[in-house]
mmCIF file of C-alpha atoms in Angstrom:
data_model
loop_
_atom_site.group_PDB
_atom_site.id
_atom_site.type_symbol
_atom_site.label_atom_id
_atom_site.label_comp_id
_atom_site.label_asym_id
_atom_site.label_seq_id
_atom_site.Cartn_x
_atom_site.Cartn_y
_atom_site.Cartn_z
ATOM 1 C CA GLN A 1 -7.611 13.424 -8.705
ATOM 2 C CA VAL A 2 -5.120 11.466 -6.353
ATOM 3 C CA ARG A 3 -1.794 12.581 -5.148
ATOM 4 C CA LEU A 4 0.370 9.488 -3.567
ATOM 5 C CA VAL A 5 3.059 10.461 -0.684
ATOM 6 C CA GLU A 6 4.869 7.629 0.381
ATOM 7 C CA SER A 7 7.961 7.381 3.009
ATOM 8 C CA GLY A 8 9.489 5.085 5.250
ATOM 9 C CA GLY A 9 11.572 3.381 3.950
ATOM 10 C CA GLY A 10 15.420 2.518 4.341
ATOM 11 C CA SER A 11 17.252 0.145 4.629
ATOM 12 C CA VAL A 12 17.489 -2.269 7.906
ATOM 13 C CA GLN A 13 19.134 -5.605 9.478
ATOM 14 C CA ALA A 14 17.442 -9.008 8.987
ATOM 15 C CA GLY A 15 14.979 -8.937 11.479
ATOM 16 C CA GLY A 16 14.467 -5.242 11.754
ATOM 17 C CA SER A 17 11.422 -3.502 11.826
ATOM 18 C CA LEU A 18 10.066 -0.471 9.300
ATOM 19 C CA ARG A 19 6.793 2.144 8.896
ATOM 20 C CA LEU A 20 5.983 3.159 6.066
ATOM 21 C CA SER A 21 3.615 5.145 5.477
ATOM 22 C CA CYS A 22 1.403 6.449 2.580
ATOM 23 C CA ALA A 23 -0.491 10.031 2.634
ATOM 24 C CA ALA A 24 -3.066 10.919 0.121
ATOM 25 C CA SER A 25 -4.585 14.428 -1.291
ATOM 26 C CA VAL A 26 -7.884 14.001 -2.978
ATOM 27 C CA ASP A 27 -9.157 16.785 -5.162
ATOM 28 C CA SER A 28 -12.359 17.843 -3.129
ATOM 29 C CA ALA A 29 -14.541 18.103 -5.864
ATOM 30 C CA TYR A 30 -13.598 13.599 -4.851
ATOM 31 C CA SER A 31 -14.006 13.973 -1.452
ATOM 32 C CA ASP A 32 -17.538 11.718 -1.626
ATOM 33 C CA TYR A 33 -16.007 9.694 -3.511
ATOM 34 C CA CYS A 34 -14.620 5.788 -2.621
ATOM 35 C CA LEU A 35 -11.403 6.019 -2.477
ATOM 36 C CA ASN A 36 -9.050 2.692 -1.288
ATOM 37 C CA MET A 37 -5.947 2.508 -0.850
ATOM 38 C CA ALA A 38 -2.653 -0.284 -0.274
ATOM 39 C CA TRP A 39 -0.033 -1.093 -1.011
ATOM 40 C CA PHE A 40 2.392 -3.480 -3.356
ATOM 41 C CA ARG A 41 5.983 -3.915 -4.000
ATOM 42 C CA GLN A 42 8.045 -4.962 -7.013
ATOM 43 C CA ALA A 43 11.841 -6.258 -6.558
ATOM 44 C CA PRO A 44 14.874 -6.542 -9.646
ATOM 45 C CA GLY A 45 13.815 -9.129 -12.126
ATOM 46 C CA LYS A 46 10.164 -9.359 -11.049
ATOM 47 C CA GLU A 47 6.434 -8.942 -11.300
ATOM 48 C CA ARG A 48 4.694 -6.053 -8.838
ATOM 49 C CA GLU A 49 2.941 -7.909 -6.006
ATOM 50 C CA GLU A 50 -0.008 -7.002 -3.743
ATOM 51 C CA VAL A 51 1.628 -6.354 -0.509
ATOM 52 C CA VAL A 52 -2.243 -6.176 1.492
ATOM 53 C CA GLY A 53 -4.977 -5.016 0.180
ATOM 54 C CA PHE A 54 -8.971 -5.077 0.351
ATOM 55 C CA ASP A 55 -11.351 -7.272 -0.374
ATOM 56 C CA TYR A 56 -14.834 -5.158 -1.320
ATOM 57 C CA SER A 57 -16.600 -8.375 -2.305
ATOM 58 C CA THR A 58 -15.609 -10.399 0.402
ATOM 59 C CA GLY A 59 -14.865 -7.067 2.841
ATOM 60 C CA THR A 60 -11.457 -7.793 4.498
ATOM 61 C CA THR A 61 -8.163 -7.174 4.138
ATOM 62 C CA THR A 62 -6.063 -9.255 2.459
ATOM 63 C CA TYR A 63 -1.972 -10.365 2.799
ATOM 64 C CA ALA A 64 0.312 -11.606 0.509
ATOM 65 C CA ASP A 65 1.200 -15.248 1.985
ATOM 66 C CA SER A 66 4.666 -14.002 2.319
ATOM 67 C CA VAL A 67 4.476 -11.380 4.529
ATOM 68 C CA LYS A 68 1.388 -12.828 6.589
ATOM 69 C CA GLY A 69 1.897 -12.350 10.582
ATOM 70 C CA ARG A 70 4.877 -10.353 9.769
ATOM 71 C CA PHE A 71 2.666 -6.991 7.800
ATOM 72 C CA THR A 72 -0.027 -5.319 9.561
ATOM 73 C CA ILE A 73 -1.522 -2.037 7.221
ATOM 74 C CA ALA A 74 -3.250 0.268 9.157
ATOM 75 C CA LYS A 75 -5.436 3.298 7.690
ATOM 76 C CA ASP A 76 -6.064 7.099 9.078
ATOM 77 C CA VAL A 77 -9.360 7.961 7.231
ATOM 78 C CA ALA A 78 -9.564 11.504 8.166
ATOM 79 C CA LYS A 79 -6.215 11.811 6.788
ATOM 80 C CA ASN A 80 -6.711 9.993 3.593
ATOM 81 C CA SER A 81 -3.499 8.305 5.070
ATOM 82 C CA VAL A 82 -2.229 4.253 5.084
ATOM 83 C CA TYR A 83 0.902 2.783 7.122
ATOM 84 C CA LEU A 84 2.253 -0.170 6.555
ATOM 85 C CA GLN A 85 3.878 -1.917 9.674
ATOM 86 C CA MET A 86 6.773 -4.232 8.421
ATOM 87 C CA MET A 87 8.434 -7.202 11.110
ATOM 88 C CA SER A 88 10.638 -9.656 11.190
ATOM 89 C CA LEU A 89 12.264 -8.510 7.943
ATOM 90 C CA LYS A 90 13.818 -10.574 5.179
ATOM 91 C CA PRO A 91 16.051 -9.891 3.352
ATOM 92 C CA GLU A 92 13.873 -11.589 0.791
ATOM 93 C CA ASP A 93 10.886 -8.301 1.222
ATOM 94 C CA THR A 94 13.887 -6.594 -0.068
ATOM 95 C CA ALA A 95 12.187 -4.202 -3.095
ATOM 96 C CA MET A 96 10.346 -0.593 -3.841
ATOM 97 C CA TYR A 97 7.615 -0.730 -1.989
ATOM 98 C CA TYR A 98 4.256 1.400 -3.752
ATOM 99 C CA CYS A 99 1.376 2.989 -2.515
ATOM 100 C CA ALA A 100 -1.818 2.160 -4.289
ATOM 101 C CA ALA A 101 -5.389 3.943 -4.322
ATOM 102 C CA GLU A 102 -8.263 3.650 -6.566
ATOM 103 C CA LEU A 103 -10.814 6.746 -6.247
ATOM 104 C CA ARG A 104 -14.610 6.158 -7.352
ATOM 105 C CA ARG A 105 -17.841 7.468 -7.770
ATOM 106 C CA LEU A 106 -19.691 4.593 -6.453
ATOM 107 C CA GLN A 107 -18.117 1.780 -5.029
ATOM 108 C CA CYS A 108 -14.687 0.595 -4.604
ATOM 109 C CA VAL A 109 -13.661 -2.943 -6.648
ATOM 110 C CA GLY A 110 -10.322 -3.855 -5.607
ATOM 111 C CA VAL A 111 -8.679 -2.090 -9.281
ATOM 112 C CA TYR A 112 -6.365 0.828 -9.023
ATOM 113 C CA ASN A 113 -5.703 3.522 -10.927
ATOM 114 C CA PHE A 114 -3.470 6.313 -8.804
ATOM 115 C CA TRP A 115 -0.011 4.886 -7.577
ATOM 116 C CA GLY A 116 2.831 7.182 -5.475
ATOM 117 C CA GLN A 117 6.691 6.960 -6.780
ATOM 118 C CA GLY A 118 7.439 4.755 -4.342
ATOM 119 C CA THR A 119 9.431 3.783 -1.262
ATOM 120 C CA GLN A 120 12.535 1.706 -1.274
ATOM 121 C CA VAL A 121 13.212 -1.093 1.117
ATOM 122 C CA ALA A 122 16.170 -2.769 1.864
ATOM 123 C CA VAL A 123 16.826 -5.851 4.073
ATOM 124 C CA SER A 124 20.559 -7.183 4.286
ATOM 125 C CA SER A 125 20.535 -10.706 6.245
#
């Protein structure tokens, strides 16, 4: 139903910036469904965490405390794409970054059921 393709990862020195992209391909039969996209990351030996998502109960974009003020999500609804602009990167931002999406017939709820393959981000000190 939904295919996600991420790009933009790479290696950067601390303090640098990267921009991740995620494009969703949605079957035409679901074109009028709610599509919600978010970014997660998983560092080696750690659990996957949500970096940025959308809280439908409050209507607000939510960022992990560790990235507030440094990361910004942007959306292109026409292209079913989201972008993650990452600034002032730190070594602790090193992780595999995953794009996630939910596709629901009625209302999106912030529970993701589609995942991309991930794009690696490595930040050196």
